[in-house]
């Protein structure tokens, strides 16, 4: 199998095709090839793909798994290689792969910017990275390299670019440090970079919604601007608020909530809800099993699949039917409500989580139980020794359950509107009928 310059190569390994006796490819797949001095022959291993990008990644994984870098190779190992190898072997396999890629991409763009303006030169070695480099990166990421808006204003005006948050820049630095440490054996020395903590770069924000304010949000989603059409369009936001208030879950976990038996998140018999869907790997932002309040149970019982969904009424000779359609985001509806009710700019849907947790703290919730419910403390063999922290015990998170039920009843009274789900039943045809 002759070596081809048309494909990718790294070290002693290169990509090639398996040729038949007639000189034509015997397989559409690309092969990882290398010369074996012991046998005096070219060895090969199929990448099981004809896609050059995927085959290149396969060769990189093979190279990194078997290659032992020599001293001169360690001295020439670049920052770009470290980030690429980290992504290939580790980052791309993580649940947070999208976030990891975005953070590394920001570092890459800054290095390219510095090379373009003549501040840095190729090759960029890890030894170049120091406190001065970090200071330049922070300035560029938060002040110079602005973020272009992905949407337009309501009146079709072009929105101005905005500056990147300081915490975002620090997250990229943390990811760079992880990439360098991961490849420590491939480089001469790992530079000691110091990132700033979130507390150091983010001003403390103490704004919280009271129970009266939460009731006002729910009331808004029921009446909107006064028209029935607008109120109907706000049903996904109302469903989101019900889920967020009842579980204190992070926004992405609320959007993942499903009442479908196939998903296995909701256990109506035990009045428990698993915020982590089956098959999803837990991350540091732990998703807990939480108690189901009476209000949430009412909405889950009236839901086919995703809790946060739009409702479309269909009428025919057999009755009124409710079609439920999952949505991707409530961000636009939240921003309209935010402007209408005077919620400070910069606060997104996660404000519900912070606010409900604060209300429960003021009302004397058990701190350990609250930490478990919020996902700040993952259940393990130690914590499960306590009955109130064991999901299989009837007293599981009893303090959290009691106060959430109390808050739900209070909000139903204060909202001044009927915030329970519509009475429905599933017909023989599998569709949901209004009663």
Short mmCIF file of C-alpha atoms in Angstrom, two decimals:
data_model
loop_
_atom_site.label_atom_id
_atom_site.label_comp_id
_atom_site.label_asym_id
_atom_site.label_seq_id
_atom_site.Cartn_x
_atom_site.Cartn_y
_atom_site.Cartn_z
CA UNK A 1 0.00 0.00 0.00
CA UNK A 2 1.88 3.09 -1.20
CA UNK A 3 1.96 6.18 0.97
CA UNK A 4 -0.35 8.91 -0.34
CA UNK A 5 0.20 12.65 0.08
CA UNK A 6 -3.45 13.26 -0.70
CA UNK A 7 -4.57 12.28 2.80
CA UNK A 8 -3.71 13.12 6.37
CA UNK A 9 -0.58 11.93 8.14
CA UNK A 10 0.77 12.30 11.67
CA UNK A 11 4.08 10.95 12.85
CA UNK A 12 4.67 7.53 11.34
CA UNK A 13 0.98 7.02 10.59
CA UNK A 14 -0.88 8.08 7.47
CA UNK A 15 -4.22 7.54 5.78
CA UNK A 16 -4.44 5.45 2.64
CA UNK A 17 -6.70 3.19 0.64
CA UNK A 18 -6.63 -0.59 0.32
CA UNK A 19 -5.91 -1.36 -3.33
CA UNK A 20 -6.85 -4.56 -5.13
CA UNK A 21 -4.77 -6.46 -7.67
CA UNK A 22 -6.17 -4.27 -10.43
CA UNK A 23 -4.82 -1.17 -8.67
CA UNK A 24 -8.28 0.11 -7.80
CA UNK A 25 -9.58 0.64 -4.24
CA UNK A 26 -10.87 -2.64 -2.80
CA UNK A 27 -12.86 -0.78 -0.15
CA UNK A 28 -14.37 2.70 0.08
CA UNK A 29 -13.04 3.03 3.63
CA UNK A 30 -9.81 4.80 4.53
CA UNK A 31 -7.08 2.91 6.42
CA UNK A 32 -4.53 3.93 9.03
CA UNK A 33 -1.17 2.77 7.68
CA UNK A 34 2.34 2.58 9.10
CA UNK A 35 5.60 0.78 8.37
CA UNK A 36 6.47 -2.00 10.81
CA UNK A 37 10.28 -2.44 10.87
CA UNK A 38 10.03 -5.82 12.63
CA UNK A 39 8.01 -7.44 9.86
CA UNK A 40 9.39 -5.21 7.12
CA UNK A 41 5.85 -4.59 5.92
CA UNK A 42 3.26 -1.82 5.88
CA UNK A 43 0.58 -2.54 8.46
CA UNK A 44 -2.94 -1.18 8.20
CA UNK A 45 -6.05 -0.75 10.28
CA UNK A 46 -9.45 0.23 8.93
CA UNK A 47 -11.03 3.47 10.14
CA UNK A 48 -14.43 1.97 9.17
CA UNK A 49 -15.35 5.16 7.34
CA UNK A 50 -14.85 6.80 3.96
CA UNK A 51 -15.29 10.28 5.48
CA UNK A 52 -11.91 12.03 5.54
CA UNK A 53 -12.73 14.10 8.65
CA UNK A 54 -13.82 11.06 10.65
CA UNK A 55 -10.86 9.04 9.38
CA UNK A 56 -8.52 11.85 10.41
CA UNK A 57 -9.97 11.81 13.93
CA UNK A 58 -9.53 8.01 14.03
CA UNK A 59 -5.88 8.34 13.03
CA UNK A 60 -5.33 11.01 15.70
CA UNK A 61 -6.85 8.75 18.36
CA UNK A 62 -4.66 5.84 17.23
CA UNK A 63 -1.54 8.00 17.18
CA UNK A 64 -2.17 9.44 20.63
CA UNK A 65 -2.89 6.00 22.09
CA UNK A 66 0.32 4.30 20.91
CA UNK A 67 2.87 7.06 20.32
CA UNK A 68 5.43 7.89 23.01
CA UNK A 69 6.83 11.37 22.32
CA UNK A 70 10.60 11.86 22.28
CA UNK A 71 12.25 14.85 23.96
CA UNK A 72 12.48 16.87 20.75
CA UNK A 73 8.78 16.22 20.04
CA UNK A 74 7.85 17.45 23.52
CA UNK A 75 9.81 20.65 22.92
CA UNK A 76 7.88 21.27 19.66
CA UNK A 77 4.41 20.40 20.98
CA UNK A 78 2.13 23.40 20.39
CA UNK A 79 -0.88 24.86 22.17
CA UNK A 80 -3.02 24.16 19.09
CA UNK A 81 -2.01 20.49 19.20
CA UNK A 82 -2.79 20.30 22.92
CA UNK A 83 -6.31 21.66 22.41
CA UNK A 84 -6.94 19.44 19.38
CA UNK A 85 -5.69 16.29 21.12
CA UNK A 86 -7.70 17.11 24.26
CA UNK A 87 -10.83 17.51 22.16
CA UNK A 88 -10.20 14.30 20.18
CA UNK A 89 -9.55 12.04 23.16
CA UNK A 90 -11.66 13.63 25.88
CA UNK A 91 -13.70 16.76 25.18
CA UNK A 92 -15.72 15.35 22.29
CA UNK A 93 -16.93 12.45 24.46
CA UNK A 94 -18.29 14.60 27.30
CA UNK A 95 -21.90 15.63 27.90
CA UNK A 96 -20.67 19.23 27.88
CA UNK A 97 -18.91 18.79 24.51
CA UNK A 98 -20.62 21.83 22.95
CA UNK A 99 -19.49 24.10 25.78
CA UNK A 100 -15.95 22.67 25.69
CA UNK A 101 -15.71 23.27 21.95
CA UNK A 102 -16.93 26.87 22.28
CA UNK A 103 -14.40 27.64 25.04
CA UNK A 104 -11.46 26.18 23.11
CA UNK A 105 -12.62 27.94 19.96
CA UNK A 106 -12.43 31.29 21.77
CA UNK A 107 -8.81 30.57 22.80
CA UNK A 108 -8.00 29.54 19.23
CA UNK A 109 -9.49 32.73 17.81
CA UNK A 110 -7.45 34.86 20.20
CA UNK A 111 -4.21 33.10 19.25
CA UNK A 112 -5.05 33.59 15.57
CA UNK A 113 -5.77 37.28 16.30
CA UNK A 114 -2.41 37.74 18.04
CA UNK A 115 -0.58 36.05 15.18
CA UNK A 116 -2.41 38.25 12.64
CA UNK A 117 -1.38 41.47 14.37
CA UNK A 118 2.20 40.28 14.92
CA UNK A 119 2.14 39.89 18.70
CA UNK A 120 2.70 36.12 18.54
CA UNK A 121 4.43 33.91 15.99
CA UNK A 122 4.01 30.32 14.93
CA UNK A 123 4.56 27.87 16.47
CA UNK A 124 2.73 28.86 19.65
CA UNK A 125 4.31 26.80 22.41
CA UNK A 126 2.89 26.33 25.93
CA UNK A 127 5.93 28.12 27.41
CA UNK A 128 4.69 31.37 25.84
CA UNK A 129 1.57 31.35 28.01
CA UNK A 130 1.99 33.49 31.12
CA UNK A 131 0.18 36.11 33.23
CA UNK A 132 0.79 38.79 30.60
CA UNK A 133 -0.78 36.59 27.91
CA UNK A 134 -3.79 35.94 30.17
CA UNK A 135 -4.24 39.68 30.73
CA UNK A 136 -4.26 40.30 26.96
CA UNK A 137 -6.74 37.48 26.43
CA UNK A 138 -9.11 38.81 29.11
CA UNK A 139 -9.04 42.31 27.59
CA UNK A 140 -9.63 41.00 24.07
CA UNK A 141 -12.39 38.55 25.08
CA UNK A 142 -14.39 41.00 27.20
CA UNK A 143 -13.83 44.36 25.47
CA UNK A 144 -12.45 44.04 21.94
CA UNK A 145 -14.04 40.89 20.50
CA UNK A 146 -17.75 41.70 20.78
CA UNK A 147 -20.61 39.23 20.27
CA UNK A 148 -22.81 39.81 17.23
CA UNK A 149 -26.54 39.51 18.05
CA UNK A 150 -28.29 36.45 16.61
CA UNK A 151 -31.67 38.16 16.30
CA UNK A 152 -33.21 41.54 15.51
CA UNK A 153 -35.31 43.83 17.66
CA UNK A 154 -39.12 43.65 17.58
CA UNK A 155 -39.25 46.66 15.21
CA UNK A 156 -36.68 44.96 12.94
CA UNK A 157 -33.85 47.21 14.09
CA UNK A 158 -30.36 45.73 14.05
CA UNK A 159 -29.33 45.11 17.64
CA UNK A 160 -25.90 46.41 18.69
CA UNK A 161 -23.13 43.92 19.48
CA UNK A 162 -22.59 43.18 23.14
CA UNK A 163 -19.54 42.50 25.27
CA UNK A 164 -18.69 39.01 26.47
CA UNK A 165 -19.08 38.29 30.18
CA UNK A 166 -15.87 38.09 32.21
CA UNK A 167 -16.93 34.70 33.54
CA UNK A 168 -17.05 33.37 29.96
CA UNK A 169 -13.42 34.36 29.43
CA UNK A 170 -12.41 32.63 32.67
CA UNK A 171 -14.24 29.45 31.64
CA UNK A 172 -12.12 29.39 28.45
CA UNK A 173 -8.96 29.77 30.53
CA UNK A 174 -10.06 26.89 32.77
CA UNK A 175 -10.68 24.75 29.67
CA UNK A 176 -7.25 25.64 28.28
CA UNK A 177 -5.65 24.60 31.58
CA UNK A 178 -7.53 21.29 31.40
CA UNK A 179 -6.27 20.69 27.84
CA UNK A 180 -2.67 21.40 28.83
CA UNK A 181 -2.81 19.18 31.93
CA UNK A 182 -4.42 16.38 29.91
CA UNK A 183 -1.44 16.40 27.53
CA UNK A 184 1.27 16.89 30.16
CA UNK A 185 3.25 13.84 29.00
CA UNK A 186 3.41 15.21 25.45
CA UNK A 187 5.09 18.52 26.40
CA UNK A 188 8.22 19.56 28.22
CA UNK A 189 6.45 21.53 30.92
CA UNK A 190 2.88 22.58 31.71
CA UNK A 191 2.62 26.34 32.27
CA UNK A 192 1.08 27.44 35.54
CA UNK A 193 -1.88 29.60 34.61
CA UNK A 194 -4.12 31.12 37.28
CA UNK A 195 -7.77 31.66 36.44
CA UNK A 196 -10.11 33.90 38.39
CA UNK A 197 -13.10 32.38 40.17
CA UNK A 198 -16.65 33.29 39.23
CA UNK A 199 -16.98 35.17 42.52
CA UNK A 200 -13.94 37.29 41.59
CA UNK A 201 -15.30 38.38 38.20
CA UNK A 202 -19.07 38.42 38.75
CA UNK A 203 -20.68 41.06 40.97
CA UNK A 204 -22.92 39.51 43.59
CA UNK A 205 -26.54 39.80 42.52
CA UNK A 206 -29.09 39.69 45.29
CA UNK A 207 -32.32 40.40 43.41
CA UNK A 208 -35.00 37.79 44.14
CA UNK A 209 -38.72 37.44 43.47
CA UNK A 210 -41.11 37.24 46.41
CA UNK A 211 -44.10 34.90 46.51
CA UNK A 212 -46.25 37.89 45.52
CA UNK A 213 -44.02 38.49 42.49
CA UNK A 214 -44.15 34.82 41.49
CA UNK A 215 -47.95 34.99 41.67
CA UNK A 216 -47.83 38.08 39.44
CA UNK A 217 -45.80 36.15 36.85
CA UNK A 218 -48.34 33.33 36.82
CA UNK A 219 -51.22 35.80 36.57
CA UNK A 220 -49.52 37.45 33.58
CA UNK A 221 -49.25 34.13 31.74
CA UNK A 222 -52.99 33.62 32.23
CA UNK A 223 -54.17 37.03 30.99
CA UNK A 224 -51.32 38.38 28.85
CA UNK A 225 -52.24 41.67 27.23
CA UNK A 226 -55.92 41.00 27.81
CA UNK A 227 -56.59 39.07 24.60
CA UNK A 228 -57.39 35.37 24.55
CA UNK A 229 -54.95 34.83 21.68
CA UNK A 230 -52.03 36.30 23.60
CA UNK A 231 -52.87 34.32 26.74
CA UNK A 232 -52.90 31.11 24.67
CA UNK A 233 -49.46 31.92 23.28
CA UNK A 234 -48.19 32.27 26.85
CA UNK A 235 -49.17 28.71 27.86
CA UNK A 236 -45.59 27.38 27.30
CA UNK A 237 -44.26 30.08 29.62
CA UNK A 238 -46.91 29.24 32.22
CA UNK A 239 -45.97 25.57 32.00
CA UNK A 240 -42.31 26.51 32.38
CA UNK A 241 -43.06 28.59 35.49
CA UNK A 242 -45.07 25.74 37.04
CA UNK A 243 -42.19 23.31 36.45
CA UNK A 244 -39.50 25.73 37.65
CA UNK A 245 -41.36 26.81 40.80
CA UNK A 246 -42.32 23.24 41.71
CA UNK A 247 -38.84 21.71 41.23
CA UNK A 248 -36.32 24.59 41.53
CA UNK A 249 -34.61 22.96 38.54
CA UNK A 250 -32.20 24.70 36.20
CA UNK A 251 -33.78 25.96 32.93
CA UNK A 252 -32.38 23.14 30.77
CA UNK A 253 -33.71 20.53 33.20
CA UNK A 254 -37.18 22.12 33.18
CA UNK A 255 -37.20 22.03 29.37
CA UNK A 256 -36.30 18.30 29.57
CA UNK A 257 -39.20 17.41 31.89
CA UNK A 258 -41.53 14.80 30.41
CA UNK A 259 -44.67 13.11 31.68
CA UNK A 260 -44.32 10.26 29.19
CA UNK A 261 -44.17 6.80 30.77
CA UNK A 262 -41.62 5.82 28.15
CA UNK A 263 -39.22 8.44 29.51
CA UNK A 264 -39.63 7.15 33.06
CA UNK A 265 -39.06 10.50 34.79
CA UNK A 266 -42.39 10.83 36.58
CA UNK A 267 -43.40 8.38 39.28
CA UNK A 268 -47.02 9.35 40.12
CA UNK A 269 -47.42 6.62 42.73
CA UNK A 270 -44.49 7.91 44.82
CA UNK A 271 -45.02 11.56 43.82
CA UNK A 272 -41.41 11.82 42.68
CA UNK A 273 -39.82 13.22 39.52
CA UNK A 274 -36.34 12.36 38.22
CA UNK A 275 -34.93 15.50 36.59
CA UNK A 276 -32.24 13.40 34.88
CA UNK A 277 -33.79 11.57 31.88
CA UNK A 278 -32.80 7.92 31.31
CA UNK A 279 -29.60 7.65 29.30
CA UNK A 280 -28.36 11.11 30.19
CA UNK A 281 -25.02 11.12 32.02
CA UNK A 282 -24.98 13.19 35.20
CA UNK A 283 -22.62 16.19 35.16
CA UNK A 284 -21.33 18.47 37.92
CA UNK A 285 -24.66 20.27 37.62
CA UNK A 286 -26.41 17.33 39.22
CA UNK A 287 -30.07 16.71 38.42
CA UNK A 288 -31.88 15.38 41.45
CA UNK A 289 -34.98 13.32 42.11
CA UNK A 290 -37.48 15.84 43.50
CA UNK A 291 -40.90 15.60 45.17
CA UNK A 292 -43.94 16.39 43.04
CA UNK A 293 -46.24 19.09 44.41
CA UNK A 294 -49.99 18.92 43.99
CA UNK A 295 -49.88 21.72 41.41
CA UNK A 296 -47.15 20.03 39.35
CA UNK A 297 -48.96 16.69 39.58
CA UNK A 298 -52.04 18.38 38.14
CA UNK A 299 -50.08 19.66 35.12
CA UNK A 300 -48.16 16.42 34.56
CA UNK A 301 -51.45 14.51 34.54
CA UNK A 302 -52.65 16.81 31.76
CA UNK A 303 -49.48 16.37 29.67
CA UNK A 304 -48.66 13.76 27.03
CA UNK A 305 -44.90 14.24 26.77
CA UNK A 306 -42.90 17.41 27.40
CA UNK A 307 -44.18 19.58 30.21
CA UNK A 308 -43.16 22.79 28.45
CA UNK A 309 -45.26 22.73 25.31
CA UNK A 310 -47.71 24.75 23.26
CA UNK A 311 -51.39 23.80 23.24
CA UNK A 312 -53.48 23.88 20.07
CA UNK A 313 -57.24 23.36 20.26
CA UNK A 314 -58.79 21.25 17.48
CA UNK A 315 -62.56 20.97 17.16
CA UNK A 316 -64.53 18.37 15.22
CA UNK A 317 -67.82 16.49 15.44
CA UNK A 318 -66.44 14.25 18.20
CA UNK A 319 -65.46 17.08 20.52
CA UNK A 320 -62.65 19.47 21.39
CA UNK A 321 -59.14 18.02 21.21
CA UNK A 322 -55.93 19.43 22.64
CA UNK A 323 -52.76 18.93 20.63
CA UNK A 324 -49.52 19.50 22.55
CA UNK A 325 -46.38 20.54 20.72
CA UNK A 326 -42.94 20.72 22.39
CA UNK A 327 -41.07 24.01 22.03
CA UNK A 328 -37.36 24.78 22.07
CA UNK A 329 -37.29 27.87 24.28
CA UNK A 330 -39.36 30.31 26.36
CA UNK A 331 -36.70 33.01 26.14
CA UNK A 332 -38.69 35.38 23.93
CA UNK A 333 -41.83 35.10 26.07
CA UNK A 334 -39.73 35.57 29.22
CA UNK A 335 -38.17 38.76 27.84
CA UNK A 336 -41.59 40.21 27.00
CA UNK A 337 -42.82 39.41 30.52
CA UNK A 338 -39.61 40.80 31.97
CA UNK A 339 -40.18 44.16 30.27
CA UNK A 340 -43.87 44.21 31.18
CA UNK A 341 -43.41 43.42 34.88
CA UNK A 342 -40.17 45.30 35.48
CA UNK A 343 -37.79 42.41 36.14
CA UNK A 344 -34.23 43.86 35.99
CA UNK A 345 -32.31 43.36 32.75
CA UNK A 346 -29.83 40.50 32.92
CA UNK A 347 -32.08 38.11 34.79
CA UNK A 348 -33.25 35.08 32.82
CA UNK A 349 -35.54 32.15 33.68
CA UNK A 350 -32.98 30.86 36.18
CA UNK A 351 -34.22 33.63 38.49
CA UNK A 352 -37.12 31.33 39.42
CA UNK A 353 -34.71 28.73 40.83
CA UNK A 354 -32.87 31.32 42.92
CA UNK A 355 -36.08 32.94 44.15
CA UNK A 356 -37.89 29.77 45.23
CA UNK A 357 -34.77 28.51 47.01
CA UNK A 358 -34.53 31.84 48.88
CA UNK A 359 -38.19 31.66 49.89
CA UNK A 360 -37.73 28.14 51.25
CA UNK A 361 -34.61 29.17 53.19
CA UNK A 362 -36.50 32.02 54.84
CA UNK A 363 -39.26 29.60 55.80
CA UNK A 364 -36.85 27.25 57.57
CA UNK A 365 -36.30 24.43 55.08
CA UNK A 366 -33.84 21.72 56.10
CA UNK A 367 -30.54 22.85 54.53
CA UNK A 368 -29.30 19.36 53.63
CA UNK A 369 -32.57 18.50 51.94
CA UNK A 370 -32.52 21.78 50.00
CA UNK A 371 -28.94 21.10 48.84
CA UNK A 372 -30.01 17.69 47.48
CA UNK A 373 -33.10 19.12 45.76
CA UNK A 374 -31.04 21.85 44.09
CA UNK A 375 -28.45 19.33 42.89
CA UNK A 376 -25.71 20.94 44.97
CA UNK A 377 -25.24 17.69 46.87
CA UNK A 378 -25.37 14.43 44.91
CA UNK A 379 -26.83 11.37 46.61
CA UNK A 380 -24.28 8.73 47.57
CA UNK A 381 -23.93 5.86 49.99
CA UNK A 382 -23.33 8.32 52.84
CA UNK A 383 -26.20 10.73 52.28
CA UNK A 384 -28.65 7.90 51.58
CA UNK A 385 -28.18 6.66 55.14
CA UNK A 386 -30.47 9.48 56.21
CA UNK A 387 -34.13 8.64 55.60
CA UNK A 388 -35.01 12.15 54.41
CA UNK A 389 -32.30 11.89 51.72
CA UNK A 390 -33.22 8.43 50.43
CA UNK A 391 -35.65 8.55 47.44
CA UNK A 392 -37.07 5.15 48.44
CA UNK A 393 -38.11 6.41 51.89
CA UNK A 394 -41.58 8.01 52.27
CA UNK A 395 -39.95 10.87 54.18
CA UNK A 396 -37.61 11.76 51.29
CA UNK A 397 -37.08 15.55 51.18
CA UNK A 398 -40.15 15.94 53.41
CA UNK A 399 -39.15 19.45 54.45
CA UNK A 400 -38.76 20.57 50.83
CA UNK A 401 -42.00 18.83 49.80
CA UNK A 402 -44.04 20.45 52.58
CA UNK A 403 -42.80 23.99 51.85
CA UNK A 404 -43.19 23.62 48.07
CA UNK A 405 -46.77 22.42 48.57
CA UNK A 406 -47.36 25.37 50.89
CA UNK A 407 -45.92 27.80 48.34
CA UNK A 408 -47.97 26.27 45.49
CA UNK A 409 -51.21 26.64 47.47
CA UNK A 410 -50.26 30.22 48.31
CA UNK A 411 -49.57 31.06 44.64
CA UNK A 412 -52.87 29.55 43.50
CA UNK A 413 -54.62 31.84 45.96
CA UNK A 414 -52.57 34.95 45.20
CA UNK A 415 -52.50 34.66 41.39
CA UNK A 416 -56.15 35.66 41.25
CA UNK A 417 -56.69 33.41 38.24
CA UNK A 418 -57.24 29.72 37.72
CA UNK A 419 -53.69 28.44 37.17
CA UNK A 420 -54.46 24.74 37.27
CA UNK A 421 -54.27 22.67 34.09
CA UNK A 422 -57.34 22.24 31.91
CA UNK A 423 -59.44 19.16 32.66
CA UNK A 424 -58.71 16.59 29.96
CA UNK A 425 -58.75 12.89 29.28
CA UNK A 426 -57.02 10.72 26.70
CA UNK A 427 -59.49 9.21 24.27
CA UNK A 428 -59.42 5.80 22.65
CA UNK A 429 -57.64 7.29 19.65
CA UNK A 430 -54.76 8.42 21.88
CA UNK A 431 -55.67 12.08 21.57
CA UNK A 432 -56.33 14.35 24.54
CA UNK A 433 -59.94 15.56 24.82
CA UNK A 434 -61.11 18.63 26.73
CA UNK A 435 -63.75 17.86 29.37
#
